[in-house]
Amino acid sequence: MTAVTHPLRRPELLAPAGDFECLRAAVENGADAVYFGLDAGFNARARAANFPLAEVPAAMAFLHQRGVKGYVTLNTLVFCDELPDVVETVRALTIAGVDAVLVQDIGVVRLMRALSPDLPIHASTQFTLTSAEGIAVAKELGIERTVLARELSLGEIADIHAQTDVELEAFVHGALCVAYSGQCLTSESLGGRSANRGQCAQACRLPYELICDGRDVDLGDQKYLLSPQDLAAYDLTPDLITAGVVSFKIEGRLKSPEYVANITRHYRQAIDNVIAGRAVGLNANDVREMELSFSRGFSPGWLEGCDHKRLVPALSSAKRGVLLGKIADWRGTRIEVELQGPVRRGDGLVLAGDRLTGTEQGGRVYGVFRGRMSCEEAVDSGRVELEFAREAIDFERLFVGQEVWKTDDPELTTRLRQSFTAADPIRKLPVDLSITATVGEPLRVVATTATGVQITVNSEQSLEIARKHALTADVLREQLSRLGHTVFELRDLTAQITGTPMIPLSVLGKVRRDLITALDQATATAPPRRLTDGDVLATLRSTMPQRTSTVHSQHEQPPRLHVLCRTAEQLQAALQSDVTTLIADYQDLREYRGAIEAARLDGRQLLVAPPRIQKPEEMGLFRLIEKYAPDGVLVRNLAGLRYFQQAGLPVVGDYSLNATNDLTVQYLIDQGCQRITASYDMNRDQLLTLVDAVPPAWLEVVLHQHMPMFHMEHCVFCAVLSPGTNKTNCGRPCDHHLVQLRDRVGMEHPLKADVGCRNTLYNALPQSGAELVPELFSRGVRDFRLEFVDETPAELRKVVDLYRDLLNGRISGEEVWRKLKASNRVGVTRGTLEERRNPLAIL
């Protein structure tokens, strides 16, 4: 791709807001922009309080009057029957004057662009954009900014920046998902509550045990194998700016307003220092304060490249706060602690889990003592005795060396609350005044805000000649700077005074009040944006082929069975079975050459699958696949779709393209896909609704699979089975060992690595949609897929034969289900395709 040159610019500081109090906290502590979701849905933090749609105009007026931008998140997948609600929501947001909308769903992007050509659209991190090639496709859709995947390093961000003019936004602080955003199916697979619908169950924070080659591996205290530390990139502020990040994003729409205030003010300080040519300037106390608001331990995430051991120490998954010290002794009702940080009376502490049960305990500090002396101020070094409430601590569970964590600091909390709860606004919008004062004419005041809003106010009376005190610039500055309890402050004033005019102070006071009123109205007014009249959804859908004719032609077609294999042995077994198309999805792409040759010798069609993620410097993997000239490619991202379509290879879109509605499916077909694999985020009813909305020949439905739950840049193999830290020094244990992760209920989920060393954890339970086949068949669907992970050739043949008999009408879906359940060691599940799901079910 052609290199793009960019000027260096001050980055925007973007803060989260789960409610209006958080919004105020962000503004008063220095945010340039705030992002928030709606309580009506379609946002990836459904558990936050969120904002009613009716309150968005007031929220935007509050922000704009203070010179702050507001972005609304519509960053979930959307189903066919929800698209009309999206139209009305976007229409209301456009009228309310939101500055941009964050989106995950391709169909929603199309709908928004048709409805309001002027409304800025940002691609959410849920869009899973990891390369300039993918961003180029998103730009064609109308995306103006992309929130980069958290898994990108500074070098990779710089590479992307050099090849695109789309704005790049990056997370700089907050919780890290272990899986790629937009590609995590764990909550959906285990409990029917999709992360792509804002209902993540955080299964990554649960404990897991590791099984290697059939044997349990003793990892000691390492239990939380999929729980990353939190991202904290304050020290990397200059590097992020240089890499081309234009928006520093803080995670935390589920966090408290105190958290928002704390983190925002520290990153405001870091950015301002760097832009002024100074060091970042955050000291140990600043970091300690940030950790106290929320911390699972701080790390640079992936920004400095992969260090799997640093990213996931695996010792805890909960908020721990700050390490205060270690227990040295205890007596009576007091615990003696060797301090590593400050403590004072009233602080909340947690003691690390005891050696027997691992259970934590703690409480609030009632007193801090050095010998017999009570310490009223904070103490930060040496040994102190801490006193707790009676019976708050079980002293029999203590041991020397036990860690003590500080989880709450009331003094800090009070200070943070004061930063955003004052009656008068702290954050002010600078205003420049240009004044013309001429004898015989009204006083003319032109006000321009720092955000570019301009208004003009004239006095009602013409100015008379001064008898004693002529008007001066100093008088104007003194009188017009009295903006009182408003959100405005005078920054600069220039005055052109002709002759010796005078003006009564009462008249000047009236001008000042009119000025404030006009500024209030002008800054709160939503920017003018075009809105398309009529039913834009119906217009978009009118371009869809007539379904009745396509269904009729499909009914005349026999069923087509496609089988995805992950080993050469599985492929050989599939070649001996009655299947239409074979798909190879191997860890080592070099083995595709032999797979293609074997399929052609047998007269079979073979598609190959590239990795689900494509990063900078990985286009060579696409070129390698093109060189092997397969019969087609199962594409898994927008970059791959564009590359292989331009290379002239037939492409089928995989589930990872997240097609859940007809507008998305149509777009992907128009981009060259022969078929689209229905998203795994749909349940039975949602899938059938999609089938009814598009030509059935456009869809391929996976009937049997182990759901790919976590897809991760993090490598568990490297983290716990290797002395190395990343793929350059790990020794590739993934090539030599069969690994499963055992969850809390005893299920042993297979773990696999791809060519890019990314890990996928598959559900141990295979999911079967056999009982849905009659309904799909009657609606014209003819393309069905089976996917395998660790099955033996014999197991594969048995499963393929069952589904072939089902598709040929020799047995029922219920019989397939019963036989699968009887023959599989861990059983089988209907998973996302069962008729009714309990949305609260989770491991």
Tab-separated table of C-alpha atoms in Angstrom, residues 40 45 57 129 185 199 223 251 286 292 309 414 455 460 533 691 695 778:
chain	number	residue	atom	x	y	z
A	40	ALA	CA	-32.277	0.926	24.747
A	45	ARG	CA	-21.777	-2.532	27.920
A	57	PRO	CA	-29.865	16.009	23.621
A	129	LEU	CA	-9.601	-4.115	12.476
A	185	LEU	CA	-17.975	-16.486	21.536
A	199	GLN	CA	-23.581	-9.352	27.680
A	223	LYS	CA	-5.008	-20.637	38.104
A	251	GLU	CA	-11.899	1.823	29.132
A	286	ASP	CA	0.112	9.120	40.802
A	292	LEU	CA	-6.580	2.295	43.877
A	309	LYS	CA	4.114	-14.108	31.084
A	414	THR	CA	-13.382	12.352	48.749
A	455	ILE	CA	-22.133	34.898	17.915
A	460	GLU	CA	-29.830	48.379	22.254
A	533	ASP	CA	-36.504	11.301	4.062
A	691	VAL	CA	-32.716	-17.207	6.213
A	695	PRO	CA	-31.710	-15.645	-0.928
A	778	SER	CA	-37.853	-26.143	3.720
